[in-house]
mmCIF file of C-alpha atoms in Angstrom:
data_model
loop_
_atom_site.group_PDB
_atom_site.id
_atom_site.type_symbol
_atom_site.label_atom_id
_atom_site.label_comp_id
_atom_site.label_asym_id
_atom_site.label_seq_id
_atom_site.Cartn_x
_atom_site.Cartn_y
_atom_site.Cartn_z
ATOM 1 C CA MET K 622 -64.010 47.308 20.373
ATOM 2 C CA GLN K 623 -60.410 48.111 19.560
ATOM 3 C CA THR K 624 -58.120 46.362 22.080
ATOM 4 C CA GLU K 625 -54.254 47.513 22.679
ATOM 5 C CA GLN K 626 -52.207 44.409 21.499
ATOM 6 C CA ARG K 627 -48.253 43.268 20.608
ATOM 7 C CA THR K 628 -47.477 41.479 18.154
ATOM 8 C CA PHE K 629 -44.742 39.746 16.290
ATOM 9 C CA ILE K 630 -43.814 40.705 12.569
ATOM 10 C CA ALA K 631 -40.186 39.845 11.256
ATOM 11 C CA VAL K 632 -39.137 41.124 7.993
ATOM 12 C CA LYS K 633 -37.525 37.311 6.455
ATOM 13 C CA PRO K 634 -34.548 36.758 4.771
ATOM 14 C CA ASP K 635 -35.648 37.673 1.314
ATOM 15 C CA GLY K 636 -37.143 41.174 2.759
ATOM 16 C CA VAL K 637 -33.439 41.907 4.733
ATOM 17 C CA LYS K 638 -31.274 40.984 1.706
ATOM 18 C CA ARG K 639 -33.739 42.902 -0.941
ATOM 19 C CA GLY K 640 -32.884 45.642 1.337
ATOM 20 C CA LEU K 641 -37.073 46.198 2.471
ATOM 21 C CA VAL K 642 -36.279 46.647 6.080
ATOM 22 C CA GLY K 643 -36.785 50.648 6.393
ATOM 23 C CA GLU K 644 -39.708 50.090 3.694
ATOM 24 C CA ILE K 645 -41.674 48.014 6.007
ATOM 25 C CA ILE K 646 -40.816 49.735 9.407
ATOM 26 C CA LYS K 647 -42.203 53.310 7.371
ATOM 27 C CA ARG K 648 -45.505 51.587 6.862
ATOM 28 C CA PHE K 649 -45.758 50.084 10.793
ATOM 29 C CA GLU K 650 -44.771 53.517 11.479
ATOM 30 C CA ASN K 651 -47.037 55.212 9.382
ATOM 31 C CA ARG K 652 -50.592 53.432 10.542
ATOM 32 C CA GLY K 653 -49.777 54.952 13.924
ATOM 33 C CA PHE K 654 -48.207 51.369 15.644
ATOM 34 C CA LYS K 655 -45.262 51.403 18.448
ATOM 35 C CA LEU K 656 -41.996 49.735 17.764
ATOM 36 C CA ILE K 657 -41.264 48.053 21.034
ATOM 37 C CA GLY K 658 -38.688 45.576 19.917
ATOM 38 C CA LEU K 659 -35.874 45.221 17.023
ATOM 39 C CA LYS K 660 -33.057 43.401 16.346
ATOM 40 C CA MET K 661 -31.380 41.649 13.639
ATOM 41 C CA VAL K 662 -31.506 37.934 13.809
ATOM 42 C CA ASP K 663 -30.132 34.363 12.214
ATOM 43 C CA VAL K 664 -32.507 32.101 13.077
ATOM 44 C CA THR K 665 -30.932 29.028 15.169
ATOM 45 C CA PRO K 666 -32.216 25.409 14.137
ATOM 46 C CA GLU K 667 -34.109 25.445 16.922
ATOM 47 C CA MET K 668 -35.442 28.800 16.767
ATOM 48 C CA ALA K 669 -36.686 27.657 13.418
ATOM 49 C CA GLU K 670 -38.229 24.753 14.316
ATOM 50 C CA LYS K 671 -40.364 26.400 17.899
ATOM 51 C CA HIS K 672 -40.813 28.818 14.668
ATOM 52 C CA TYR K 673 -42.904 26.708 12.292
ATOM 53 C CA GLY K 674 -43.445 23.915 14.686
ATOM 54 C CA GLU K 675 -47.166 23.797 13.972
ATOM 55 C CA HIS K 676 -46.497 23.363 10.259
ATOM 56 C CA LYS K 677 -44.209 19.770 11.357
ATOM 57 C CA GLY K 678 -45.095 16.798 9.634
ATOM 58 C CA LYS K 679 -46.703 18.898 6.231
ATOM 59 C CA SER K 680 -45.209 19.111 3.425
ATOM 60 C CA PHE K 681 -43.606 21.782 2.888
ATOM 61 C CA TYR K 682 -42.184 22.063 6.722
ATOM 62 C CA ASN K 683 -38.945 21.129 5.896
ATOM 63 C CA ARG K 684 -38.815 24.100 3.430
ATOM 64 C CA LEU K 685 -39.980 26.705 5.883
ATOM 65 C CA ILE K 686 -37.142 25.857 8.304
ATOM 66 C CA GLU K 687 -34.579 26.535 5.463
ATOM 67 C CA TYR K 688 -35.804 29.550 4.235
ATOM 68 C CA ILE K 689 -36.187 31.405 7.575
ATOM 69 C CA GLN K 690 -32.235 30.142 8.254
ATOM 70 C CA SER K 691 -31.760 31.490 4.755
ATOM 71 C CA GLY K 692 -29.904 34.730 6.262
ATOM 72 C CA PRO K 693 -30.537 37.127 8.972
ATOM 73 C CA ILE K 694 -34.098 37.912 9.668
ATOM 74 C CA VAL K 695 -35.650 41.673 11.503
ATOM 75 C CA ALA K 696 -37.459 40.681 14.449
ATOM 76 C CA MET K 697 -39.502 43.016 15.522
ATOM 77 C CA VAL K 698 -42.810 43.494 18.681
ATOM 78 C CA TRP K 699 -44.820 46.528 17.497
ATOM 79 C CA LYS K 700 -47.760 47.754 20.137
ATOM 80 C CA GLY K 701 -50.725 49.193 19.262
ATOM 81 C CA TYR K 702 -54.665 49.248 19.441
ATOM 82 C CA ASP K 703 -55.634 45.763 16.957
ATOM 83 C CA VAL K 704 -52.089 44.986 16.082
ATOM 84 C CA ILE K 705 -52.601 42.019 14.895
ATOM 85 C CA SER K 706 -55.375 42.551 12.251
ATOM 86 C CA GLY K 707 -54.398 46.210 11.160
ATOM 87 C CA SER K 708 -50.637 44.158 10.697
ATOM 88 C CA ARG K 709 -52.141 41.572 8.641
ATOM 89 C CA GLN K 710 -54.167 44.190 6.613
ATOM 90 C CA LEU K 711 -50.299 45.532 5.425
ATOM 91 C CA MET K 712 -48.931 42.365 5.184
ATOM 92 C CA GLY K 713 -51.334 41.255 2.550
ATOM 93 C CA SER K 714 -52.302 37.455 0.963
ATOM 94 C CA THR K 715 -49.515 35.231 2.281
ATOM 95 C CA ARG K 716 -49.712 34.403 -1.659
ATOM 96 C CA PRO K 717 -49.187 37.567 -3.075
ATOM 97 C CA LEU K 718 -50.793 37.628 -6.103
ATOM 98 C CA GLU K 719 -53.230 38.005 -4.675
ATOM 99 C CA ALA K 720 -52.716 40.595 -2.288
ATOM 100 C CA GLN K 721 -54.228 43.059 -1.974
ATOM 101 C CA VAL K 722 -52.935 46.561 -4.121
ATOM 102 C CA GLY K 723 -50.729 48.638 -1.632
ATOM 103 C CA THR K 724 -50.017 46.019 0.367
ATOM 104 C CA ILE K 725 -46.555 44.934 1.662
ATOM 105 C CA ARG K 726 -46.676 41.513 -0.241
ATOM 106 C CA ALA K 727 -48.384 43.096 -2.918
ATOM 107 C CA ASP K 728 -45.859 45.417 -4.196
ATOM 108 C CA PHE K 729 -42.824 43.410 -2.822
ATOM 109 C CA ALA K 730 -42.991 39.740 -3.172
ATOM 110 C CA LEU K 731 -44.064 37.779 -6.023
ATOM 111 C CA VAL K 732 -44.502 33.833 -4.675
ATOM 112 C CA LYS K 733 -45.908 32.778 -1.443
ATOM 113 C CA GLU K 734 -42.497 30.755 -0.886
ATOM 114 C CA TYR K 735 -40.894 34.203 -0.361
ATOM 115 C CA ASN K 736 -43.259 36.543 0.737
ATOM 116 C CA VAL K 737 -40.997 39.399 2.439
ATOM 117 C CA VAL K 738 -42.468 39.214 5.756
ATOM 118 C CA HIS K 739 -44.041 37.497 8.980
ATOM 119 C CA GLY K 740 -46.598 38.303 11.085
ATOM 120 C CA SER K 741 -48.439 36.632 13.603
ATOM 121 C CA ASP K 742 -51.748 35.684 13.080
ATOM 122 C CA SER K 743 -53.484 35.697 17.014
ATOM 123 C CA VAL K 744 -53.175 37.298 20.574
ATOM 124 C CA GLU K 745 -51.812 33.353 21.442
ATOM 125 C CA SER K 746 -49.149 33.120 18.696
ATOM 126 C CA ALA K 747 -48.479 36.784 19.287
ATOM 127 C CA GLU K 748 -47.258 35.460 23.171
ATOM 128 C CA ARG K 749 -45.250 32.455 21.432
ATOM 129 C CA GLU K 750 -43.560 34.064 18.823
ATOM 130 C CA ILE K 751 -42.412 36.895 21.099
ATOM 131 C CA ALA K 752 -40.902 35.231 23.546
ATOM 132 C CA ILE K 753 -39.160 32.882 20.255
ATOM 133 C CA TYR K 754 -37.008 36.132 19.819
ATOM 134 C CA PHE K 755 -37.306 38.337 22.173
ATOM 135 C CA ASP K 756 -36.946 38.192 26.015
ATOM 136 C CA GLU K 757 -39.661 40.782 28.515
ATOM 137 C CA ASN K 758 -36.672 42.725 29.458
ATOM 138 C CA GLU K 759 -35.213 43.769 25.331
ATOM 139 C CA LEU K 760 -38.685 45.366 25.024
ATOM 140 C CA CYS K 761 -39.043 49.260 25.535
ATOM 141 C CA ASP K 762 -43.062 49.546 25.945
ATOM 142 C CA GLU K 763 -42.650 52.796 28.237
ATOM 143 C CA TYR K 764 -41.992 55.706 26.372
ATOM 144 C CA ASP K 765 -44.508 57.543 24.131
ATOM 145 C CA ASN K 766 -44.680 57.445 20.365
ATOM 146 C CA MET K 767 -46.130 60.157 18.353
ATOM 147 C CA ALA K 768 -49.852 58.906 17.951
ATOM 148 C CA GLU K 769 -49.942 58.791 22.149
ATOM 149 C CA ILE K 770 -48.935 62.363 22.058
ATOM 150 C CA VAL K 771 -51.313 63.292 19.677
ATOM 151 C CA ILE K 772 -54.068 61.318 21.143
ATOM 152 C CA GLU K 773 -53.141 62.960 24.613
ATOM 153 C CA LYS K 774 -53.344 66.322 22.843
ATOM 154 C CA LEU K 775 -56.478 65.506 21.081
ATOM 155 C CA ASP K 776 -57.523 64.521 25.283
ATOM 156 C CA ASP K 777 -56.789 67.285 27.186
#
């Protein structure tokens, strides 16, 4: 059964530096997901630690913290039916060379450490990550996107 969800997506510093923000947004919009929050953010040490807290103590933790702070990110909240699994499908494997052809990471990334985009992996992580980067009043949920308008018209 499909359920409407929200998810957190970030274009990571390498994606921002390479000018891929528009292409990534386009792919999510083309899929029919609804953008309800968007901003460019310089990630603070506190934000980075909250974001990657589950990895604290692992050998790659410090590299993650340094990487996410190496330039601005574009933080986004997307809404849609099964948006979490759909987003992960759009992004592809975290290991770009294993990602399915046509996914964001297969098309634009070369190594796992610089894989262009981040997306929540569960409802719980989406809620946690959204709260790190957005206040609820920053989300614009009360408009109809084209997919919703089409569905509404078809139901008439």
